[in-house]
Amino acid sequence: PNIYVKMIGIGSDIPRRLTANPASDMSPAWSPDSRFIAFVREEYHGKVKTSVLTIPAIGGPERLVTELTYPLPLPLSSWRYVMNVPYPLLAWTPDSKSLVIIDRLSPREPLALFLLSLESGEKTRLTSPPEGSLGDGAPVFSPDGSSLLFSRAEGPNVGSNLYLLPLATMMLPRGTPQQLTSAKEWC
């Protein structure tokens, strides 16, 4: 899979291919200022290597933003269906200066959400899923940037629930996530 852009109302019905790497490119997200597209690239050469990249929305050179610390043992495309962690895999902050990504600090802990500065490359943990859960995914900001909605996969045979994390200035957590739904079964 590659990333394509289709311009609306420009007179061309042909999508423009932005990426051409033989790896799998997925989960594209437009920056709020419409200048860039962030996406996840997954390569498999005996082991999985997962990276977050950006590319100008009109095409141009890719920029490696970060590599995930402990990629999953299976490709994300397969893992999503096996473990019920929903897409998207990343989200832009409303000011287009940072991304929220899915990562973890050790191979034994569940996936968590991290704020990744595009300028410095610094990762700041936003969520800490409980031990035994599969982790957090599908981050979405409120339009004003005051909160982050995400999904937490409680376990392999248990449903995912939605959580709302209030945010303070600089997109840092203000309090703990509030559970909004109560799924009992995996679906």
CSV table of N, CA and C in Angstrom, one decimal, residues 7-145:
chain,number,residue,atom,x,y,z
A,7,MET,N,-7.0,15.5,-5.8
A,7,MET,CA,-7.4,16.9,-5.7
A,7,MET,C,-8.9,16.9,-6.2
A,8,ILE,N,-9.7,17.7,-5.5
A,8,ILE,CA,-11.1,17.9,-5.8
A,8,ILE,C,-11.3,19.2,-6.6
A,9,GLY,N,-11.9,19.1,-7.7
A,9,GLY,CA,-12.3,20.4,-8.4
A,9,GLY,C,-11.1,20.9,-9.2
A,10,ILE,N,-10.0,20.2,-9.4
A,10,ILE,CA,-8.9,20.7,-10.1
A,10,ILE,C,-8.9,20.3,-11.6
A,11,GLY,N,-9.8,19.4,-11.9
A,11,GLY,CA,-9.9,19.0,-13.3
A,11,GLY,C,-9.2,17.6,-13.6
A,12,SER,N,-8.6,17.1,-12.6
A,12,SER,CA,-7.9,15.8,-12.8
A,12,SER,C,-8.6,14.7,-12.0
A,13,ASP,N,-8.9,13.6,-12.6
A,13,ASP,CA,-9.5,12.5,-11.9
A,13,ASP,C,-8.5,11.5,-11.4
A,14,ILE,N,-7.3,11.7,-11.7
A,14,ILE,CA,-6.2,10.8,-11.4
A,14,ILE,C,-5.6,11.1,-10.1
A,15,PRO,N,-5.6,10.2,-9.1
A,15,PRO,CA,-5.0,10.4,-7.8
A,15,PRO,C,-3.5,10.5,-8.0
A,16,ARG,N,-2.8,11.4,-7.2
A,16,ARG,CA,-1.4,11.6,-7.3
A,16,ARG,C,-0.7,10.7,-6.2
A,17,ARG,N,0.2,9.9,-6.7
A,17,ARG,CA,0.9,9.0,-5.7
A,17,ARG,C,2.0,9.7,-5.0
A,18,LEU,N,1.9,9.7,-3.7
A,18,LEU,CA,2.9,10.4,-2.9
A,18,LEU,C,4.1,9.6,-2.4
A,19,THR,N,3.8,8.3,-2.2
A,19,THR,CA,4.8,7.4,-1.7
A,19,THR,C,5.0,6.2,-2.7
A,20,ALA,N,6.2,5.7,-2.8
A,20,ALA,CA,6.5,4.6,-3.7
A,20,ALA,C,7.4,3.6,-3.1
A,21,ASN,N,7.6,3.6,-1.8
A,21,ASN,CA,8.4,2.6,-1.1
A,21,ASN,C,7.7,1.2,-1.1
A,22,PRO,N,8.5,0.2,-1.3
A,22,PRO,CA,7.8,-1.2,-1.3
A,22,PRO,C,7.2,-1.6,0.0
A,23,ALA,N,7.5,-0.9,1.1
A,23,ALA,CA,6.9,-1.2,2.4
A,23,ALA,C,5.4,-0.8,2.4
A,24,SER,N,4.7,-1.1,3.5
A,24,SER,CA,3.3,-0.8,3.6
A,24,SER,C,3.2,0.6,4.3
A,25,ASP,N,2.6,1.5,3.6
A,25,ASP,CA,2.3,2.8,4.1
A,25,ASP,C,0.8,2.9,4.4
A,26,MET,N,0.5,3.4,5.7
A,26,MET,CA,-0.9,3.3,6.1
A,26,MET,C,-1.2,4.4,7.1
A,27,SER,N,-2.5,4.6,7.4
A,27,SER,CA,-3.0,5.5,8.4
A,27,SER,C,-2.6,7.0,8.1
A,28,PRO,N,-2.8,7.5,6.8
A,28,PRO,CA,-2.5,8.9,6.5
A,28,PRO,C,-3.4,9.8,7.3
A,29,ALA,N,-2.8,11.0,7.6
A,29,ALA,CA,-3.5,12.0,8.3
A,29,ALA,C,-3.0,13.4,7.9
A,30,TRP,N,-4.0,14.2,7.4
A,30,TRP,CA,-3.7,15.6,7.0
A,30,TRP,C,-3.3,16.5,8.2
A,31,SER,N,-2.3,17.3,8.1
A,31,SER,CA,-2.1,18.3,9.1
A,31,SER,C,-3.2,19.4,9.1
A,32,PRO,N,-3.6,19.9,10.2
A,32,PRO,CA,-4.6,20.9,10.2
A,32,PRO,C,-4.3,22.1,9.3
A,33,ASP,N,-3.1,22.5,9.1
A,33,ASP,CA,-2.7,23.6,8.2
A,33,ASP,C,-2.7,23.1,6.7
A,34,SER,N,-3.0,21.9,6.4
A,34,SER,CA,-3.1,21.3,5.1
A,34,SER,C,-1.8,21.2,4.3
A,35,ARG,N,-0.6,21.4,5.0
A,35,ARG,CA,0.7,21.4,4.3
A,35,ARG,C,1.3,20.0,4.3
A,36,PHE,N,1.0,19.2,5.2
A,36,PHE,CA,1.7,17.9,5.3
A,36,PHE,C,0.7,16.7,5.5
A,37,ILE,N,1.2,15.5,5.2
A,37,ILE,CA,0.5,14.3,5.5
A,37,ILE,C,1.4,13.5,6.3
A,38,ALA,N,1.0,13.0,7.5
A,38,ALA,CA,1.8,12.1,8.3
A,38,ALA,C,1.2,10.7,8.1
A,39,PHE,N,2.1,9.7,8.2
A,39,PHE,CA,1.6,8.3,7.9
A,39,PHE,C,2.6,7.4,8.6
A,40,VAL,N,2.2,6.1,8.7
A,40,VAL,CA,2.9,5.1,9.3
A,40,VAL,C,3.4,4.1,8.2
A,41,ARG,N,4.7,3.8,8.3
A,41,ARG,CA,5.3,2.9,7.4
A,41,ARG,C,5.8,1.6,8.1
A,42,GLU,N,5.4,0.5,7.6
A,42,GLU,CA,5.8,-0.8,8.2
A,42,GLU,C,6.6,-1.6,7.2
A,43,GLU,N,7.8,-2.0,7.6
A,43,GLU,CA,8.7,-2.8,6.8
A,43,GLU,C,8.9,-4.1,7.5
A,44,TYR,N,9.0,-5.2,6.8
A,44,TYR,CA,9.3,-6.5,7.4
A,44,TYR,C,10.4,-7.2,6.6
A,45,HIS,N,11.6,-7.3,7.3
A,45,HIS,CA,12.7,-7.9,6.8
A,45,HIS,C,13.2,-8.9,7.9
A,46,GLY,N,12.5,-9.9,8.2
A,46,GLY,CA,12.8,-10.8,9.3
A,46,GLY,C,12.2,-10.3,10.6
A,47,LYS,N,12.1,-9.0,10.8
A,47,LYS,CA,11.4,-8.5,11.9
A,47,LYS,C,10.8,-7.2,11.5
A,48,VAL,N,9.8,-6.7,12.2
A,48,VAL,CA,9.0,-5.6,11.9
A,48,VAL,C,9.8,-4.3,12.3
A,49,LYS,N,9.8,-3.3,11.3
A,49,LYS,CA,10.3,-2.0,11.6
A,49,LYS,C,9.2,-1.0,11.3
A,50,THR,N,8.7,-0.3,12.3
A,50,THR,CA,7.6,0.7,12.1
A,50,THR,C,8.1,2.1,12.3
A,51,SER,N,7.8,3.0,11.4
A,51,SER,CA,8.2,4.3,11.4
A,51,SER,C,7.0,5.3,11.2
A,52,VAL,N,7.2,6.5,11.7
A,52,VAL,CA,6.3,7.6,11.4
A,52,VAL,C,7.0,8.6,10.5
A,53,LEU,N,6.3,9.0,9.4
A,53,LEU,CA,6.9,9.9,8.5
A,53,LEU,C,5.9,11.0,8.1
A,54,THR,N,6.5,12.1,7.5
A,54,THR,CA,5.6,13.1,7.0
A,54,THR,C,6.1,13.3,5.5
A,55,ILE,N,5.2,13.9,4.7
A,55,ILE,CA,5.4,14.2,3.4
A,55,ILE,C,4.6,15.4,3.0
A,56,PRO,N,5.2,16.4,2.2
A,56,PRO,CA,4.3,17.5,1.8
A,56,PRO,C,3.0,17.0,1.1
A,57,ALA,N,1.9,17.6,1.3
A,57,ALA,CA,0.7,17.2,0.7
A,57,ALA,C,0.6,17.3,-0.8
A,58,ILE,N,1.5,18.1,-1.4
A,58,ILE,CA,1.5,18.2,-2.8
A,58,ILE,C,2.6,17.3,-3.4
A,59,GLY,N,3.3,16.5,-2.5
A,59,GLY,CA,4.4,15.7,-3.0
A,59,GLY,C,5.7,16.3,-2.7
A,60,GLY,N,6.7,15.4,-2.6
A,60,GLY,CA,8.1,15.9,-2.3
A,60,GLY,C,8.8,14.9,-1.4
A,61,PRO,N,9.9,15.3,-0.8
A,61,PRO,CA,10.6,14.3,-0.1
A,61,PRO,C,10.0,13.9,1.3
A,62,GLU,N,10.1,12.7,1.6
A,62,GLU,CA,9.6,12.2,2.9
A,62,GLU,C,10.5,12.6,4.0
A,63,ARG,N,10.0,12.7,5.2
A,63,ARG,CA,10.8,13.0,6.4
A,63,ARG,C,10.5,12.0,7.4
A,64,LEU,N,11.5,11.3,7.9
A,64,LEU,CA,11.4,10.3,9.0
A,64,LEU,C,11.3,11.1,10.3
A,65,VAL,N,10.2,10.9,11.0
A,65,VAL,CA,9.9,11.6,12.2
A,65,VAL,C,10.4,10.8,13.4
A,66,THR,N,10.1,9.5,13.4
A,66,THR,CA,10.5,8.6,14.5
A,66,THR,C,10.3,7.2,14.1
A,67,GLU,N,11.0,6.3,14.7
A,67,GLU,CA,10.7,4.9,14.6
A,67,GLU,C,10.1,4.4,16.0
A,68,LEU,N,9.1,3.5,15.9
A,68,LEU,CA,8.5,3.1,17.1
A,68,LEU,C,9.5,2.3,17.9
A,69,THR,N,9.5,2.4,19.2
A,69,THR,CA,10.5,1.8,20.1
A,69,THR,C,10.5,0.3,20.0
A,70,TYR,N,9.3,-0.3,20.2
A,70,TYR,CA,9.1,-1.7,20.2
A,70,TYR,C,8.0,-2.1,19.3
A,71,PRO,N,8.3,-2.2,18.0
A,71,PRO,CA,7.2,-2.6,17.1
A,71,PRO,C,6.6,-3.9,17.5
A,72,LEU,N,5.4,-4.1,17.0
A,72,LEU,CA,4.6,-5.3,17.3
A,72,LEU,C,5.3,-6.5,16.6
A,73,PRO,N,5.1,-7.7,17.2
A,73,PRO,CA,5.7,-8.9,16.5
A,73,PRO,C,5.1,-9.3,15.2
A,74,LEU,N,3.8,-8.8,15.0
A,74,LEU,CA,3.1,-9.1,13.7
A,74,LEU,C,3.0,-7.7,13.0
A,75,PRO,N,2.8,-7.8,11.7
A,75,PRO,CA,2.6,-6.5,11.0
A,75,PRO,C,1.3,-5.8,11.6
A,76,LEU,N,1.3,-4.5,11.6
A,76,LEU,CA,0.2,-3.7,12.2
A,76,LEU,C,-1.1,-4.1,11.4
A,77,SER,N,-1.0,-4.2,10.1
A,77,SER,CA,-2.2,-4.5,9.3
A,77,SER,C,-2.8,-5.8,9.8
A,78,SER,N,-2.0,-6.8,10.1
A,78,SER,CA,-2.6,-8.1,10.7
A,78,SER,C,-3.0,-7.9,12.1
A,79,TRP,N,-2.1,-7.3,12.9
A,79,TRP,CA,-2.3,-7.1,14.3
A,79,TRP,C,-3.6,-6.4,14.6
A,80,ARG,N,-4.0,-5.4,13.8
A,80,ARG,CA,-5.2,-4.7,14.1
A,80,ARG,C,-6.4,-5.6,14.2
A,81,TYR,N,-6.5,-6.6,13.3
A,81,TYR,CA,-7.6,-7.4,13.3
A,81,TYR,C,-7.5,-8.5,14.3
A,82,VAL,N,-6.3,-9.0,14.6
A,82,VAL,CA,-6.1,-10.0,15.7
A,82,VAL,C,-6.4,-9.4,17.1
A,83,MET,N,-5.9,-8.2,17.3
A,83,MET,CA,-5.9,-7.7,18.7
A,83,MET,C,-7.0,-6.6,18.9
A,84,ASN,N,-7.7,-6.1,17.8
A,84,ASN,CA,-8.8,-5.2,18.0
A,84,ASN,C,-8.3,-3.8,18.4
A,85,VAL,N,-7.1,-3.3,17.9
A,85,VAL,CA,-6.7,-2.0,18.1
A,85,VAL,C,-7.1,-1.2,16.9
A,86,PRO,N,-8.0,-0.2,17.1
A,86,PRO,CA,-8.5,0.5,15.9
A,86,PRO,C,-7.6,1.6,15.3
A,87,TYR,N,-7.8,1.9,14.0
A,87,TYR,CA,-7.2,3.0,13.4
A,87,TYR,C,-8.0,4.2,13.7
A,88,PRO,N,-7.4,5.4,13.6
A,88,PRO,CA,-6.1,5.8,13.0
A,88,PRO,C,-5.0,5.5,14.0
A,89,LEU,N,-3.8,5.4,13.5
A,89,LEU,CA,-2.6,5.1,14.3
A,89,LEU,C,-1.9,6.4,14.8
A,90,LEU,N,-2.4,7.5,14.3
A,90,LEU,CA,-1.8,8.8,14.7
A,90,LEU,C,-2.8,9.9,14.5
A,91,ALA,N,-2.5,11.1,15.1
A,91,ALA,CA,-3.3,12.3,15.0
A,91,ALA,C,-2.4,13.5,15.1
A,92,TRP,N,-2.7,14.5,14.3
A,92,TRP,CA,-2.1,15.8,14.4
A,92,TRP,C,-2.7,16.6,15.6
A,93,THR,N,-1.8,17.4,16.2
A,93,THR,CA,-2.3,18.4,17.2
A,93,THR,C,-3.0,19.5,16.4
A,94,PRO,N,-3.9,20.3,16.9
A,94,PRO,CA,-4.6,21.3,16.2
A,94,PRO,C,-3.6,22.4,15.6
A,95,ASP,N,-2.5,22.6,16.2
A,95,ASP,CA,-1.5,23.6,15.8
A,95,ASP,C,-0.5,23.1,14.7
A,96,SER,N,-0.7,21.8,14.3
A,96,SER,CA,0.2,21.2,13.3
A,96,SER,C,1.7,21.1,13.7
A,97,LYS,N,2.0,21.2,15.0
A,97,LYS,CA,3.3,21.1,15.5
A,97,LYS,C,3.8,19.8,16.0
A,98,SER,N,2.8,18.9,16.4
A,98,SER,CA,3.1,17.7,17.0
A,98,SER,C,2.1,16.6,16.5
A,99,LEU,N,2.5,15.4,16.8
A,99,LEU,CA,1.6,14.2,16.5
A,99,LEU,C,1.4,13.4,17.7
A,100,VAL,N,0.2,12.8,17.8
A,100,VAL,CA,0.0,11.8,18.9
A,100,VAL,C,0.2,10.5,18.1
A,101,ILE,N,1.1,9.6,18.7
A,101,ILE,CA,1.4,8.3,18.1
A,101,ILE,C,1.2,7.2,19.1
A,102,ILE,N,1.1,6.0,18.6
A,102,ILE,CA,1.0,4.8,19.4
A,102,ILE,C,2.4,4.2,19.5
A,103,ASP,N,2.9,4.0,20.7
A,103,ASP,CA,4.2,3.4,21.0
A,103,ASP,C,4.2,2.7,22.4
A,104,ARG,N,5.3,2.2,22.7
A,104,ARG,CA,5.5,1.7,24.1
A,104,ARG,C,7.0,1.7,24.4
A,105,LEU,N,7.3,1.7,25.7
A,105,LEU,CA,8.7,1.9,26.2
A,105,LEU,C,9.4,0.5,26.4
A,106,SER,N,8.6,-0.5,26.5
A,106,SER,CA,9.2,-1.9,26.7
A,106,SER,C,8.3,-2.9,25.9
A,107,PRO,N,8.9,-4.0,25.5
A,107,PRO,CA,8.1,-5.0,24.8
A,107,PRO,C,7.0,-5.6,25.6
A,108,ARG,N,7.0,-5.5,26.9
A,108,ARG,CA,6.0,-6.2,27.7
A,108,ARG,C,4.9,-5.3,28.1
A,109,GLU,N,5.0,-4.0,27.9
A,109,GLU,CA,3.9,-3.1,28.3
A,109,GLU,C,2.9,-2.9,27.2
A,110,PRO,N,1.6,-2.5,27.5
A,110,PRO,CA,0.6,-2.3,26.5
A,110,PRO,C,1.0,-1.0,25.7
A,111,LEU,N,0.4,-0.9,24.5
A,111,LEU,CA,0.6,0.3,23.7
A,111,LEU,C,0.0,1.5,24.3
A,112,ALA,N,0.7,2.6,24.3
A,112,ALA,CA,0.2,3.9,24.9
A,112,ALA,C,0.2,5.0,23.9
A,113,LEU,N,-0.3,6.1,24.2
A,113,LEU,CA,-0.3,7.3,23.3
A,113,LEU,C,0.8,8.2,23.8
A,114,PHE,N,1.6,8.8,22.9
A,114,PHE,CA,2.6,9.7,23.1
A,114,PHE,C,2.5,10.9,22.3
A,115,LEU,N,2.8,12.1,22.8
A,115,LEU,CA,2.9,13.3,22.1
A,115,LEU,C,4.3,13.4,21.5
A,116,LEU,N,4.4,13.6,20.2
A,116,LEU,CA,5.7,13.6,19.5
A,116,LEU,C,5.9,15.0,18.9
A,117,SER,N,6.9,15.7,19.3
A,117,SER,CA,7.2,17.1,18.8
A,117,SER,C,7.8,16.9,17.4
A,118,LEU,N,7.3,17.5,16.4
A,118,LEU,CA,7.9,17.4,15.1
A,118,LEU,C,9.2,18.3,15.0
A,119,GLU,N,9.3,19.3,15.9
A,119,GLU,CA,10.5,20.1,15.9
A,119,GLU,C,11.7,19.4,16.6
A,120,SER,N,11.4,18.9,17.8
A,120,SER,CA,12.5,18.3,18.6
A,120,SER,C,12.6,16.8,18.6
A,121,GLY,N,11.6,16.2,18.2
A,121,GLY,CA,11.5,14.7,18.2
A,121,GLY,C,11.3,14.1,19.6
A,122,GLU,N,11.0,15.0,20.6
A,122,GLU,CA,10.8,14.5,21.9
A,122,GLU,C,9.4,13.9,22.0
A,123,LYS,N,9.4,12.7,22.8
A,123,LYS,CA,8.1,12.0,23.0
A,123,LYS,C,7.7,12.2,24.5
A,124,THR,N,6.5,12.5,24.7
A,124,THR,CA,5.9,12.7,26.0
A,124,THR,C,4.7,11.7,26.1
A,125,ARG,N,4.8,10.9,27.2
A,125,ARG,CA,3.7,9.9,27.4
A,125,ARG,C,2.4,10.7,27.8
A,126,LEU,N,1.3,10.3,27.1
A,126,LEU,CA,0.0,10.9,27.4
A,126,LEU,C,-0.9,9.9,28.2
A,127,THR,N,-0.8,8.6,27.9
A,127,THR,CA,-1.7,7.6,28.5
A,127,THR,C,-0.8,6.5,29.1
A,128,SER,N,-1.4,5.8,30.1
A,128,SER,CA,-0.7,4.7,30.7
A,128,SER,C,-1.8,3.6,30.9
A,129,PRO,N,-2.0,2.8,29.9
A,129,PRO,CA,-3.0,1.7,30.0
A,129,PRO,C,-2.7,0.7,31.1
A,130,PRO,N,-3.7,0.1,31.7
A,130,PRO,CA,-3.4,-0.8,32.8
A,130,PRO,C,-2.7,-2.1,32.3
A,131,GLU,N,-1.8,-2.6,33.1
A,131,GLU,CA,-1.2,-3.9,32.8
A,131,GLU,C,-2.2,-4.9,32.4
A,132,GLY,N,-1.9,-5.7,31.4
A,132,GLY,CA,-2.8,-6.7,31.0
A,132,GLY,C,-3.7,-6.3,29.8
A,133,SER,N,-3.9,-5.0,29.6
A,133,SER,CA,-4.7,-4.5,28.5
A,133,SER,C,-3.8,-4.5,27.3
A,134,LEU,N,-4.4,-4.4,26.1
A,134,LEU,CA,-3.7,-4.4,24.9
A,134,LEU,C,-3.2,-3.0,24.5
A,135,GLY,N,-3.9,-2.0,25.0
A,135,GLY,CA,-3.4,-0.7,24.8
A,135,GLY,C,-4.3,0.3,24.2
A,136,ASP,N,-3.8,1.5,23.9
A,136,ASP,CA,-4.6,2.6,23.4
A,136,ASP,C,-4.3,2.9,21.9
A,137,GLY,N,-5.3,3.4,21.3
A,137,GLY,CA,-5.2,3.7,19.8
A,137,GLY,C,-6.3,4.6,19.4
A,138,ALA,N,-6.4,4.9,18.1
A,138,ALA,CA,-7.4,5.7,17.5
A,138,ALA,C,-7.5,7.1,18.1
A,139,PRO,N,-6.4,7.8,18.3
A,139,PRO,CA,-6.5,9.2,18.9
A,139,PRO,C,-7.1,10.2,18.0
A,140,VAL,N,-8.0,11.1,18.6
A,140,VAL,CA,-8.7,12.1,17.9
A,140,VAL,C,-8.8,13.3,18.8
A,141,PHE,N,-8.3,14.5,18.3
A,141,PHE,CA,-8.4,15.7,19.1
A,141,PHE,C,-9.8,16.4,19.0
A,142,SER,N,-10.2,17.0,20.0
A,142,SER,CA,-11.4,17.9,19.9
A,142,SER,C,-10.9,19.1,19.1
A,143,PRO,N,-11.8,19.8,18.3
A,143,PRO,CA,-11.4,20.9,17.5
A,143,PRO,C,-10.6,22.0,18.2
A,144,ASP,N,-10.9,22.2,19.4
A,144,ASP,CA,-10.2,23.3,20.1
A,144,ASP,C,-8.9,22.8,20.8
A,145,GLY,N,-8.6,21.5,20.8
A,145,GLY,CA,-7.4,20.9,21.3
A,145,GLY,C,-7.5,20.8,22.9
